[in-house]
mmCIF file of C-alpha atoms and ligand atoms in Angstrom:
data_model
loop_
_atom_site.group_PDB
_atom_site.id
_atom_site.type_symbol
_atom_site.label_atom_id
_atom_site.label_comp_id
_atom_site.label_asym_id
_atom_site.label_seq_id
_atom_site.Cartn_x
_atom_site.Cartn_y
_atom_site.Cartn_z
ATOM 1 C CA MET X 33 39.566 -31.634 -9.432
ATOM 2 C CA LYS X 34 38.213 -35.014 -8.842
ATOM 3 C CA LEU X 35 34.967 -35.930 -7.094
ATOM 4 C CA SER X 36 34.513 -38.861 -4.668
ATOM 5 C CA ASN X 37 34.895 -42.433 -5.894
ATOM 6 C CA ARG X 38 31.849 -42.832 -3.652
ATOM 7 C CA VAL X 39 29.715 -40.680 -5.745
ATOM 8 C CA LEU X 40 31.354 -41.308 -9.180
ATOM 9 C CA GLY X 41 30.338 -45.127 -8.516
ATOM 10 C CA MET X 42 26.677 -44.485 -7.839
ATOM 11 C CA GLN X 43 24.244 -45.637 -10.818
ATOM 12 C CA GLU X 44 21.846 -43.074 -12.198
ATOM 13 C CA SER X 45 18.294 -44.095 -11.474
ATOM 14 C CA PRO X 46 17.058 -46.606 -14.187
ATOM 15 C CA VAL X 47 13.633 -45.030 -13.257
ATOM 16 C CA ARG X 48 14.700 -41.361 -14.181
ATOM 17 C CA LYS X 49 17.676 -41.502 -16.478
ATOM 18 C CA LEU X 50 15.262 -41.886 -19.638
ATOM 19 C CA VAL X 51 13.350 -38.608 -18.600
ATOM 20 C CA PRO X 52 15.088 -36.363 -20.580
ATOM 21 C CA ILE X 53 14.116 -38.261 -23.944
ATOM 22 C CA ALA X 54 10.444 -38.474 -22.757
ATOM 23 C CA THR X 55 10.579 -34.590 -22.001
ATOM 24 C CA LYS X 56 12.090 -33.919 -25.439
ATOM 25 C CA VAL X 57 9.326 -36.127 -27.345
ATOM 26 C CA LYS X 58 6.676 -34.372 -25.076
ATOM 27 C CA LYS X 59 7.735 -31.006 -25.987
ATOM 28 C CA ALA X 60 7.385 -32.094 -29.606
ATOM 29 C CA GLY X 61 3.573 -32.859 -28.976
ATOM 30 C CA LYS X 62 3.551 -36.622 -28.266
ATOM 31 C CA LYS X 63 1.634 -37.842 -25.279
ATOM 32 C CA VAL X 64 3.429 -40.034 -23.112
ATOM 33 C CA TYR X 65 1.593 -42.671 -20.617
ATOM 34 C CA HIS X 66 4.187 -42.980 -17.646
ATOM 35 C CA LEU X 67 4.389 -46.526 -16.333
ATOM 36 C CA ASN X 68 8.156 -46.115 -15.356
ATOM 37 C CA ILE X 69 7.698 -44.177 -12.002
ATOM 38 C CA GLY X 70 5.906 -45.314 -8.724
ATOM 39 C CA GLN X 71 3.787 -42.116 -8.566
ATOM 40 C CA PRO X 72 0.512 -42.915 -8.032
ATOM 41 C CA ASP X 73 -2.272 -41.017 -9.632
ATOM 42 C CA ILE X 74 -4.820 -41.731 -6.867
ATOM 43 C CA GLU X 75 -5.996 -38.472 -4.782
ATOM 44 C CA THR X 76 -4.334 -37.569 -1.502
ATOM 45 C CA PRO X 77 -7.124 -37.857 1.073
ATOM 46 C CA LYS X 78 -8.433 -34.376 1.741
ATOM 47 C CA ILE X 79 -7.699 -34.998 5.635
ATOM 48 C CA PHE X 80 -4.169 -34.219 4.805
ATOM 49 C CA MET X 81 -4.253 -30.507 3.807
ATOM 50 C CA GLU X 82 -7.378 -29.935 6.207
ATOM 51 C CA ALA X 83 -4.970 -30.864 9.242
ATOM 52 C CA ILE X 84 -2.391 -28.575 7.777
ATOM 53 C CA ASN X 85 -4.766 -25.734 7.349
ATOM 54 C CA ASN X 86 -6.196 -26.237 10.812
ATOM 55 C CA PHE X 87 -2.814 -26.078 12.504
ATOM 56 C CA ASP X 88 -2.833 -22.849 14.162
ATOM 57 C CA THR X 89 0.870 -21.365 14.772
ATOM 58 C CA ASN X 90 2.505 -18.111 14.165
ATOM 59 C CA VAL X 91 5.912 -19.548 13.819
ATOM 60 C CA ILE X 92 6.806 -22.756 11.872
ATOM 61 C CA LYS X 93 9.231 -24.173 14.363
ATOM 62 C CA TYR X 94 11.729 -26.909 14.140
ATOM 63 C CA SER X 95 10.029 -30.146 14.867
ATOM 64 C CA PHE X 96 11.729 -32.580 17.302
ATOM 65 C CA SER X 97 14.194 -34.691 15.671
ATOM 66 C CA GLN X 98 12.405 -37.866 16.544
ATOM 67 C CA GLY X 99 9.260 -36.504 15.045
ATOM 68 C CA GLU X 100 6.044 -34.819 16.157
ATOM 69 C CA PRO X 101 4.524 -36.646 19.086
ATOM 70 C CA ILE X 102 1.099 -36.540 17.540
ATOM 71 C CA LEU X 103 2.480 -38.518 14.395
ATOM 72 C CA ILE X 104 4.546 -40.874 16.375
ATOM 73 C CA GLU X 105 1.339 -41.708 18.395
ATOM 74 C CA ALA X 106 -0.500 -42.059 14.994
ATOM 75 C CA ILE X 107 1.753 -44.541 13.783
ATOM 76 C CA GLN X 108 2.043 -46.534 17.331
ATOM 77 C CA LYS X 109 -1.886 -46.941 16.986
ATOM 78 C CA TYR X 110 -1.452 -47.971 13.222
ATOM 79 C CA PHE X 111 0.967 -50.709 14.021
ATOM 80 C CA MET X 112 -1.422 -51.821 16.779
ATOM 81 C CA ARG X 113 -4.046 -52.596 14.505
ATOM 82 C CA ASP X 114 -1.818 -55.798 13.665
ATOM 83 C CA ASN X 115 -0.798 -56.193 17.191
ATOM 84 C CA ILE X 116 2.728 -54.748 16.625
ATOM 85 C CA ASP X 117 3.432 -52.563 19.749
ATOM 86 C CA PHE X 118 6.041 -49.982 19.602
ATOM 87 C CA GLU X 119 6.992 -47.850 22.615
ATOM 88 C CA ASP X 120 7.317 -43.984 22.094
ATOM 89 C CA ASP X 121 11.227 -44.510 21.707
ATOM 90 C CA GLU X 122 10.916 -47.153 19.140
ATOM 91 C CA ILE X 123 9.751 -44.859 16.212
ATOM 92 C CA ILE X 124 11.518 -42.168 14.424
ATOM 93 C CA ILE X 125 10.000 -40.053 11.900
ATOM 94 C CA THR X 126 12.229 -39.473 8.727
ATOM 95 C CA ASN X 127 11.958 -37.910 5.388
ATOM 96 C CA GLY X 128 10.283 -40.344 3.456
ATOM 97 C CA GLY X 129 11.190 -43.987 3.852
ATOM 98 C CA SER X 130 14.250 -43.210 1.815
ATOM 99 C CA GLU X 131 15.983 -41.417 4.753
ATOM 100 C CA SER X 132 14.939 -44.298 7.021
ATOM 101 C CA LEU X 133 17.007 -46.820 4.779
ATOM 102 C CA ILE X 134 20.048 -44.468 4.844
ATOM 103 C CA PHE X 135 19.857 -44.524 8.475
ATOM 104 C CA ALA X 136 19.531 -48.129 8.799
ATOM 105 C CA ALA X 137 22.667 -48.742 6.617
ATOM 106 C CA ILE X 138 24.687 -46.090 8.471
ATOM 107 C CA SER X 139 23.713 -47.531 11.763
ATOM 108 C CA LEU X 140 24.309 -51.169 11.094
ATOM 109 C CA CYS X 141 27.188 -51.273 8.887
ATOM 110 C CA ASP X 142 30.706 -49.989 8.506
ATOM 111 C CA PRO X 143 32.371 -48.944 5.371
ATOM 112 C CA GLY X 144 33.137 -52.286 3.461
ATOM 113 C CA ASP X 145 30.295 -54.375 5.149
ATOM 114 C CA GLU X 146 27.675 -56.060 3.198
ATOM 115 C CA ILE X 147 23.769 -56.276 3.043
ATOM 116 C CA LEU X 148 21.989 -59.138 1.275
ATOM 117 C CA VAL X 149 19.116 -57.894 -1.013
ATOM 118 C CA PRO X 150 16.726 -60.173 -2.857
ATOM 119 C CA GLU X 151 17.302 -59.087 -6.601
ATOM 120 C CA PRO X 152 15.686 -57.780 -8.518
ATOM 121 C CA PHE X 153 15.291 -55.009 -5.969
ATOM 122 C CA TYR X 154 14.025 -51.210 -5.498
ATOM 123 C CA THR X 155 16.927 -49.526 -7.305
ATOM 124 C CA ASN X 156 17.498 -46.734 -4.961
ATOM 125 C CA TYR X 157 18.891 -49.334 -2.378
ATOM 126 C CA ASN X 158 21.999 -49.130 -4.655
ATOM 127 C CA GLY X 159 22.199 -45.421 -3.712
ATOM 128 C CA PHE X 160 21.473 -45.437 -0.449
ATOM 129 C CA THR X 161 24.132 -48.326 0.379
ATOM 130 C CA SER X 162 27.096 -47.199 -1.848
ATOM 131 C CA ALA X 163 26.609 -43.446 -0.718
ATOM 132 C CA VAL X 164 27.952 -44.980 2.532
ATOM 133 C CA ASN X 165 30.525 -47.436 1.183
ATOM 134 C CA VAL X 166 28.270 -50.515 1.889
ATOM 135 C CA LYS X 167 28.041 -53.279 -0.531
ATOM 136 C CA ILE X 168 24.643 -55.054 -1.690
ATOM 137 C CA LYS X 169 25.239 -58.740 -2.352
ATOM 138 C CA PRO X 170 22.138 -59.940 -4.239
ATOM 139 C CA ILE X 171 20.130 -62.987 -3.346
ATOM 140 C CA THR X 172 19.079 -63.902 -6.982
ATOM 141 C CA THR X 173 15.214 -64.458 -7.566
ATOM 142 C CA ASN X 174 13.555 -64.857 -10.959
ATOM 143 C CA ALA X 175 10.061 -64.275 -12.807
ATOM 144 C CA ALA X 176 9.498 -68.242 -13.183
ATOM 145 C CA ASN X 177 8.743 -68.915 -9.505
ATOM 146 C CA GLY X 178 7.313 -65.465 -9.003
ATOM 147 C CA PHE X 179 10.549 -64.074 -7.593
ATOM 148 C CA HIS X 180 10.166 -65.917 -4.104
ATOM 149 C CA LEU X 181 13.122 -66.497 -2.142
ATOM 150 C CA PRO X 182 15.492 -69.326 -2.758
ATOM 151 C CA ASP X 183 16.147 -72.129 0.086
ATOM 152 C CA LYS X 184 17.825 -71.374 3.175
ATOM 153 C CA GLU X 185 21.076 -73.020 2.219
ATOM 154 C CA THR X 186 21.258 -70.743 -0.726
ATOM 155 C CA ILE X 187 21.014 -67.636 1.370
ATOM 156 C CA LEU X 188 23.193 -68.942 4.418
ATOM 157 C CA ASN X 189 25.954 -69.530 1.602
ATOM 158 C CA LEU X 190 25.923 -65.811 0.743
ATOM 159 C CA VAL X 191 26.560 -64.759 4.244
ATOM 160 C CA THR X 192 30.156 -63.747 5.243
ATOM 161 C CA GLU X 193 31.697 -62.109 8.355
ATOM 162 C CA LYS X 194 30.999 -58.708 6.610
ATOM 163 C CA THR X 195 27.088 -59.299 6.266
ATOM 164 C CA LYS X 196 25.174 -57.215 8.561
ATOM 165 C CA ALA X 197 21.679 -57.387 7.676
ATOM 166 C CA ILE X 198 19.155 -58.580 4.996
ATOM 167 C CA LEU X 199 17.122 -55.920 3.244
ATOM 168 C CA PHE X 200 13.779 -56.700 1.487
ATOM 169 C CA SER X 201 10.715 -54.888 0.396
ATOM 170 C CA ASN X 202 7.548 -56.775 0.989
ATOM 171 C CA PRO X 203 5.273 -56.258 -0.919
ATOM 172 C CA GLY X 204 8.034 -56.095 -3.442
ATOM 173 C CA ASN X 205 9.018 -53.205 -5.591
ATOM 174 C CA PRO X 206 9.666 -54.062 -8.572
ATOM 175 C CA THR X 207 8.501 -57.659 -8.291
ATOM 176 C CA GLY X 208 4.906 -57.250 -6.650
ATOM 177 C CA THR X 209 5.787 -60.467 -4.819
ATOM 178 C CA ILE X 210 4.344 -60.960 -1.295
ATOM 179 C CA TYR X 211 6.464 -63.326 0.823
ATOM 180 C CA THR X 212 4.650 -66.159 2.619
ATOM 181 C CA LYS X 213 4.830 -66.909 6.443
ATOM 182 C CA ASP X 214 7.439 -69.597 5.888
ATOM 183 C CA GLU X 215 9.745 -67.124 3.771
ATOM 184 C CA LEU X 216 9.671 -64.642 6.660
ATOM 185 C CA ARG X 217 10.309 -67.423 9.232
ATOM 186 C CA MET X 218 13.423 -68.522 7.006
ATOM 187 C CA LEU X 219 14.634 -64.936 7.089
ATOM 188 C CA ALA X 220 14.215 -64.707 10.884
ATOM 189 C CA ASP X 221 15.909 -68.033 11.537
ATOM 190 C CA ILE X 222 18.916 -66.922 9.427
ATOM 191 C CA ALA X 223 19.129 -63.684 11.271
ATOM 192 C CA VAL X 224 19.427 -65.349 14.549
ATOM 193 C CA GLU X 225 21.839 -68.195 13.262
ATOM 194 C CA LYS X 226 24.078 -65.820 11.616
ATOM 195 C CA ASP X 227 23.520 -62.757 14.128
ATOM 196 C CA ILE X 228 22.410 -60.252 11.767
ATOM 197 C CA PHE X 229 19.415 -57.744 11.243
ATOM 198 C CA LEU X 230 16.484 -57.878 9.310
ATOM 199 C CA ILE X 231 15.386 -54.396 7.502
ATOM 200 C CA SER X 232 11.971 -54.983 6.224
ATOM 201 C CA ASP X 233 10.876 -52.387 3.864
ATOM 202 C CA GLU X 234 6.851 -52.286 4.033
ATOM 203 C CA VAL X 235 5.976 -49.038 2.268
ATOM 204 C CA TYR X 236 3.565 -50.921 0.011
ATOM 205 C CA ARG X 237 1.632 -52.544 2.937
ATOM 206 C CA GLY X 238 -1.859 -52.598 2.563
ATOM 207 C CA PHE X 239 -1.549 -53.425 -1.163
ATOM 208 C CA ALA X 240 -1.818 -57.299 -1.385
ATOM 209 C CA PHE X 241 -4.255 -58.909 -3.755
ATOM 210 C CA ASP X 242 -6.256 -62.415 -4.399
ATOM 211 C CA GLY X 243 -6.946 -62.423 -0.704
ATOM 212 C CA LEU X 244 -3.572 -62.557 0.324
ATOM 213 C CA LYS X 245 -2.671 -60.630 3.516
ATOM 214 C CA LEU X 246 0.749 -59.117 4.078
ATOM 215 C CA ILE X 247 2.429 -60.489 7.297
ATOM 216 C CA SER X 248 4.768 -57.774 8.681
ATOM 217 C CA MET X 249 7.980 -58.756 9.953
ATOM 218 C CA GLY X 250 6.849 -57.012 13.130
ATOM 219 C CA THR X 251 4.723 -59.849 14.097
ATOM 220 C CA PHE X 252 7.563 -62.174 14.705
ATOM 221 C CA LYS X 253 8.008 -61.206 18.067
ATOM 222 C CA ASP X 254 11.024 -63.807 18.905
ATOM 223 C CA VAL X 255 13.281 -61.684 16.581
ATOM 224 C CA ALA X 256 11.648 -58.423 17.217
ATOM 225 C CA SER X 257 15.274 -56.944 18.790
ATOM 226 C CA ARG X 258 16.796 -57.786 15.126
ATOM 227 C CA VAL X 259 14.051 -56.219 13.136
ATOM 228 C CA ALA X 260 13.621 -52.489 11.634
ATOM 229 C CA ILE X 261 10.506 -51.786 9.871
ATOM 230 C CA ILE X 262 10.552 -48.966 7.011
ATOM 231 C CA GLU X 263 7.350 -47.178 6.594
ATOM 232 C CA SER X 264 5.888 -44.265 4.308
ATOM 233 C CA VAL X 265 2.975 -42.166 3.774
ATOM 234 C CA SER X 266 3.966 -42.114 0.172
ATOM 235 C CA LYS X 267 2.305 -45.039 -1.445
ATOM 236 C CA ARG X 268 -0.386 -46.100 0.854
ATOM 237 C CA TYR X 269 -1.769 -42.550 1.178
ATOM 238 C CA SER X 270 -0.550 -41.325 -2.134
ATOM 239 C CA ALA X 271 1.313 -38.655 -0.417
ATOM 240 C CA CYS X 272 4.765 -39.126 -2.101
ATOM 241 C CA GLY X 273 5.626 -35.272 -2.125
ATOM 242 C CA ALA X 274 5.011 -34.916 1.639
ATOM 243 C CA ARG X 275 8.234 -36.920 2.387
ATOM 244 C CA ILE X 276 7.210 -38.619 5.607
ATOM 245 C CA GLY X 277 8.234 -42.063 6.360
ATOM 246 C CA SER X 278 9.594 -43.901 9.656
ATOM 247 C CA ILE X 279 11.819 -46.262 11.012
ATOM 248 C CA SER X 280 10.871 -48.520 13.949
ATOM 249 C CA SER X 281 12.482 -51.265 16.022
ATOM 250 C CA LYS X 282 12.186 -53.001 19.249
ATOM 251 C CA ASN X 283 16.052 -52.592 19.466
ATOM 252 C CA LYS X 284 16.382 -49.547 21.727
ATOM 253 C CA ASP X 285 20.084 -49.475 21.052
ATOM 254 C CA LEU X 286 19.689 -49.177 17.460
ATOM 255 C CA MET X 287 16.831 -46.427 17.790
ATOM 256 C CA LYS X 288 19.082 -44.635 20.204
ATOM 257 C CA ASN X 289 21.889 -44.555 17.500
ATOM 258 C CA VAL X 290 19.301 -43.857 14.518
ATOM 259 C CA LEU X 291 18.246 -40.776 16.806
ATOM 260 C CA LYS X 292 21.953 -39.186 16.645
ATOM 261 C CA LEU X 293 21.404 -39.388 12.841
ATOM 262 C CA ALA X 294 18.091 -37.750 12.952
ATOM 263 C CA GLN X 295 19.486 -35.048 15.353
ATOM 264 C CA ALA X 296 22.197 -34.242 12.956
ATOM 265 C CA ARG X 297 19.749 -33.222 10.274
ATOM 266 C CA LEU X 298 17.568 -31.488 12.952
ATOM 267 C CA CYS X 299 14.028 -32.566 11.861
ATOM 268 C CA VAL X 300 11.412 -33.564 9.537
ATOM 269 C CA PRO X 301 8.945 -30.782 7.947
ATOM 270 C CA THR X 302 6.563 -29.662 10.740
ATOM 271 C CA LEU X 303 3.536 -29.179 8.591
ATOM 272 C CA GLU X 304 3.878 -32.298 6.415
ATOM 273 C CA GLN X 305 3.821 -34.587 9.805
ATOM 274 C CA VAL X 306 0.679 -32.950 11.048
ATOM 275 C CA GLY X 307 -0.799 -33.896 7.727
ATOM 276 C CA ALA X 308 0.504 -37.440 7.885
ATOM 277 C CA ALA X 309 -0.612 -37.758 11.402
ATOM 278 C CA ALA X 310 -4.126 -37.095 9.915
ATOM 279 C CA LEU X 311 -3.484 -39.743 7.170
ATOM 280 C CA TYR X 312 -2.692 -42.418 9.844
ATOM 281 C CA THR X 313 -5.916 -41.936 11.307
ATOM 282 C CA LEU X 314 -7.996 -43.263 8.071
ATOM 283 C CA ASP X 315 -9.489 -46.362 8.786
ATOM 284 C CA ASP X 316 -9.045 -49.847 7.038
ATOM 285 C CA ASN X 317 -11.930 -48.867 4.646
ATOM 286 C CA TYR X 318 -9.779 -46.314 2.882
ATOM 287 C CA VAL X 319 -6.976 -48.405 2.250
ATOM 288 C CA GLU X 320 -9.383 -51.101 1.041
ATOM 289 C CA GLY X 321 -10.665 -48.937 -1.442
ATOM 290 C CA VAL X 322 -7.208 -48.092 -3.115
ATOM 291 C CA ARG X 323 -6.110 -51.765 -2.690
ATOM 292 C CA LYS X 324 -9.171 -52.798 -4.973
ATOM 293 C CA GLU X 325 -8.338 -50.194 -7.630
ATOM 294 C CA TYR X 326 -4.732 -51.391 -7.897
ATOM 295 C CA GLU X 327 -6.026 -54.924 -8.006
ATOM 296 C CA LYS X 328 -8.340 -53.980 -10.888
ATOM 297 C CA ARG X 329 -5.413 -52.256 -12.795
ATOM 298 C CA ARG X 330 -3.104 -55.308 -11.939
ATOM 299 C CA ASP X 331 -5.732 -57.756 -13.688
ATOM 300 C CA ILE X 332 -5.651 -55.163 -16.812
ATOM 301 C CA VAL X 333 -2.183 -55.010 -17.147
ATOM 302 C CA PHE X 334 -1.470 -58.882 -16.604
ATOM 303 C CA LYS X 335 -4.224 -59.804 -19.178
ATOM 304 C CA THR X 336 -2.743 -57.483 -21.934
ATOM 305 C CA LEU X 337 0.880 -59.413 -20.919
ATOM 306 C CA SER X 338 -0.434 -62.792 -21.108
ATOM 307 C CA GLU X 339 -1.880 -61.831 -24.523
ATOM 308 C CA ILE X 340 1.549 -61.012 -26.186
ATOM 309 C CA GLU X 341 3.382 -63.869 -27.408
ATOM 310 C CA ASP X 342 6.703 -64.414 -25.603
ATOM 311 C CA VAL X 343 6.091 -62.259 -22.840
ATOM 312 C CA VAL X 344 7.166 -64.149 -19.783
ATOM 313 C CA CYS X 345 5.616 -62.979 -16.242
ATOM 314 C CA GLU X 346 3.964 -64.149 -13.047
ATOM 315 C CA LYS X 347 0.857 -62.568 -11.865
ATOM 316 C CA PRO X 348 2.132 -60.006 -9.100
ATOM 317 C CA THR X 349 0.259 -60.263 -5.752
ATOM 318 C CA GLY X 350 0.980 -56.862 -4.118
ATOM 319 C CA ALA X 351 2.272 -53.426 -4.494
ATOM 320 C CA PHE X 352 1.697 -51.736 -7.882
ATOM 321 C CA TYR X 353 4.409 -53.201 -10.195
ATOM 322 C CA VAL X 354 5.007 -55.992 -12.455
ATOM 323 C CA VAL X 355 8.361 -57.364 -13.996
ATOM 324 C CA ALA X 356 7.772 -58.651 -17.484
ATOM 325 C CA LYS X 357 10.432 -60.414 -19.607
ATOM 326 C CA LEU X 358 10.000 -59.171 -23.231
ATOM 327 C CA PRO X 359 10.684 -60.610 -26.578
ATOM 328 C CA VAL X 360 13.576 -58.141 -27.255
ATOM 329 C CA VAL X 361 17.374 -58.115 -26.536
ATOM 330 C CA ASP X 362 17.834 -55.069 -24.945
ATOM 331 C CA ALA X 363 14.854 -53.547 -23.131
ATOM 332 C CA GLU X 364 16.386 -50.147 -22.795
ATOM 333 C CA LYS X 365 16.841 -49.765 -26.497
ATOM 334 C CA PHE X 366 13.084 -50.753 -26.896
ATOM 335 C CA VAL X 367 12.129 -48.043 -24.313
ATOM 336 C CA ILE X 368 13.902 -45.689 -25.933
ATOM 337 C CA TRP X 369 12.691 -46.829 -29.471
ATOM 338 C CA LEU X 370 8.989 -46.582 -28.143
ATOM 339 C CA LEU X 371 9.677 -42.949 -26.864
ATOM 340 C CA GLU X 372 11.403 -41.712 -30.034
ATOM 341 C CA GLU X 373 10.308 -43.585 -32.835
ATOM 342 C CA PHE X 374 6.942 -44.935 -32.088
ATOM 343 C CA ASP X 375 3.268 -43.575 -31.436
ATOM 344 C CA VAL X 376 -0.373 -44.603 -31.931
ATOM 345 C CA ASP X 377 -2.135 -41.334 -32.887
ATOM 346 C CA GLY X 378 0.650 -39.434 -31.322
ATOM 347 C CA GLN X 379 0.607 -41.353 -28.074
ATOM 348 C CA THR X 380 3.187 -43.698 -26.653
ATOM 349 C CA VAL X 381 4.366 -45.410 -23.233
ATOM 350 C CA MET X 382 7.273 -45.261 -21.017
ATOM 351 C CA LEU X 383 8.582 -48.162 -18.882
ATOM 352 C CA SER X 384 11.632 -48.953 -16.779
ATOM 353 C CA PRO X 385 14.222 -51.032 -18.158
ATOM 354 C CA ALA X 386 14.779 -53.649 -15.373
ATOM 355 C CA GLU X 387 18.489 -54.136 -15.791
ATOM 356 C CA GLY X 388 19.172 -51.406 -12.933
ATOM 357 C CA PHE X 389 17.065 -53.380 -10.649
ATOM 358 C CA TYR X 390 19.449 -56.072 -10.354
ATOM 359 C CA ALA X 391 23.007 -56.036 -9.068
ATOM 360 C CA THR X 392 24.130 -59.063 -11.008
ATOM 361 C CA GLU X 393 25.521 -58.236 -14.339
ATOM 362 C CA GLY X 394 23.779 -59.114 -17.304
ATOM 363 C CA LEU X 395 20.537 -59.947 -15.465
ATOM 364 C CA GLY X 396 17.055 -58.025 -16.298
ATOM 365 C CA LYS X 397 18.663 -56.916 -19.762
ATOM 366 C CA ASP X 398 15.464 -58.061 -21.608
ATOM 367 C CA GLU X 399 13.077 -56.970 -18.812
ATOM 368 C CA VAL X 400 10.983 -54.134 -17.825
ATOM 369 C CA ARG X 401 9.153 -52.942 -14.818
ATOM 370 C CA ILE X 402 5.563 -51.611 -15.257
ATOM 371 C CA ALA X 403 3.921 -49.569 -12.754
ATOM 372 C CA TYR X 404 0.294 -49.453 -12.705
ATOM 373 C CA VAL X 405 -0.322 -46.009 -11.490
ATOM 374 C CA LEU X 406 -2.868 -44.718 -14.218
ATOM 375 C CA ASN X 407 -6.767 -45.096 -13.982
ATOM 376 C CA SER X 408 -7.837 -48.331 -15.631
ATOM 377 C CA GLU X 409 -9.137 -46.640 -18.880
ATOM 378 C CA ASP X 410 -5.583 -45.046 -19.458
ATOM 379 C CA MET X 411 -4.059 -48.281 -18.279
ATOM 380 C CA LYS X 412 -5.774 -50.308 -20.706
ATOM 381 C CA HIS X 413 -4.851 -47.907 -23.418
ATOM 382 C CA ALA X 414 -1.318 -47.743 -22.409
ATOM 383 C CA MET X 415 -1.020 -51.424 -22.615
ATOM 384 C CA ASP X 416 -2.707 -51.824 -26.039
ATOM 385 C CA ILE X 417 -0.019 -49.252 -27.261
ATOM 386 C CA LEU X 418 2.678 -51.417 -25.776
ATOM 387 C CA LYS X 419 1.339 -54.507 -27.495
ATOM 388 C CA LEU X 420 1.424 -52.799 -30.923
ATOM 389 C CA GLY X 421 4.793 -51.523 -30.114
ATOM 390 C CA LEU X 422 6.240 -54.808 -29.476
ATOM 391 C CA GLN X 423 4.561 -56.269 -32.674
ATOM 392 C CA LYS X 424 6.037 -53.306 -34.738
ATOM 393 C CA TYR X 425 9.604 -53.403 -33.032
ATOM 394 C CA ASN X 426 9.833 -57.140 -33.587
ATOM 395 C CA SER X 427 8.946 -56.729 -37.275
ATOM 396 C CA LEU X 428 11.376 -54.111 -38.105
HETATM 397 C C1 PLP I 116 10.378 -50.451 -1.687
HETATM 398 C C2 PLP I 116 10.441 -48.964 -1.639
HETATM 399 N N1 PLP I 116 11.034 -48.526 -0.408
HETATM 400 C C3 PLP I 116 11.106 -47.176 -0.209
HETATM 401 C C4 PLP I 116 10.597 -46.207 -1.061
HETATM 402 C C5 PLP I 116 10.947 -44.769 -0.612
HETATM 403 O O1 PLP I 116 9.477 -44.180 -0.425
HETATM 404 P P1 PLP I 116 9.623 -42.665 0.226
HETATM 405 O O2 PLP I 116 10.924 -42.076 0.349
HETATM 406 O O3 PLP I 116 8.902 -41.920 -0.700
HETATM 407 O O4 PLP I 116 8.794 -43.160 1.452
HETATM 408 C C6 PLP I 116 10.158 -46.726 -2.390
HETATM 409 C C7 PLP I 116 9.778 -45.722 -3.129
HETATM 410 O O5 PLP I 116 9.348 -45.697 -4.399
HETATM 411 C C8 PLP I 116 10.124 -47.946 -2.478
HETATM 412 O O6 PLP I 116 9.644 -48.461 -3.776
#
């Protein structure tokens, strides 16, 4: 029996596909520092479990398909901190930002339609779109200019009658780039000119460095009916396993139709929504503390990378990732070698080969993504191991 072309055509996650090798070497006694996956080590605020423990019920009922009112209200208040005003029916709670992205792709596109995405991009965008026969068309960006967007003309030239939306993560995964106000204005103008939608994935919102502040696409009031914002508790509150995210838009027609998809999957787990509602009440001091921690780690990672000869990388200004071009031909082979053949006192590092973050064939082959999700001391240690590994690999 043959499975669908749709599922057979999906790529394996480049972040997870080398995990069996890591598991094997760990079983054999090697310690592996995981810089390959965006799983933060920061403690989830206690308020999450406290809210769940205090939730008094005899029956864990289905929640509303749209989400628990207490969580929707908490997210409304959170957006209002930036003067972004979503009404009650303009927010839908989802199983992580991931489900929001699938809902957005299904609601905006028919099979065969296209979504423009600046590359390198969060690799699961491939999965969310190809599963519903939507094609990603890349807007290529590169390390040399900090992965900022090309000019308007270049993007306009990529739009066809099949293009339904531009999807981007800001702050960027894997790039760590924060778009400027001018770049966002340009995207807004393109959306109006070409009558398309903007899906602004802001799950790393709050993590901006060097005094920069993330500008949410939600602040562009003139294009509000063309914007959907993807949100999540996974990264900001270090609650990846809670699986709570949301999609918000002033476009009521979109939201009415996204709700149909939400109804078809019934609801999001009730208890996690109660915990997430509590997380959204944390004030800006909480995020500021976490942001500072990531900025410190970013500095450690960038310092080591800049000390290694022939590594090309721009200092990232947001999220908790950096893409680096390494002096190797094939980054995936190098990552496997680090796991299988190399160690410093029984310890090694695991990185993500970056090729899978690109849609354009051949790009990213000599690049890796590093997630700085370990404490400063471990991060420094892991980066020193990488430095020694590169020296050894290139002397073989
Ligand atoms: C850019 C981006 N968007 C969305 C997600 C999905 O996150 P979640 O489904 O955990 O909210 C991730 C996870 O790594 C991400 O990096």
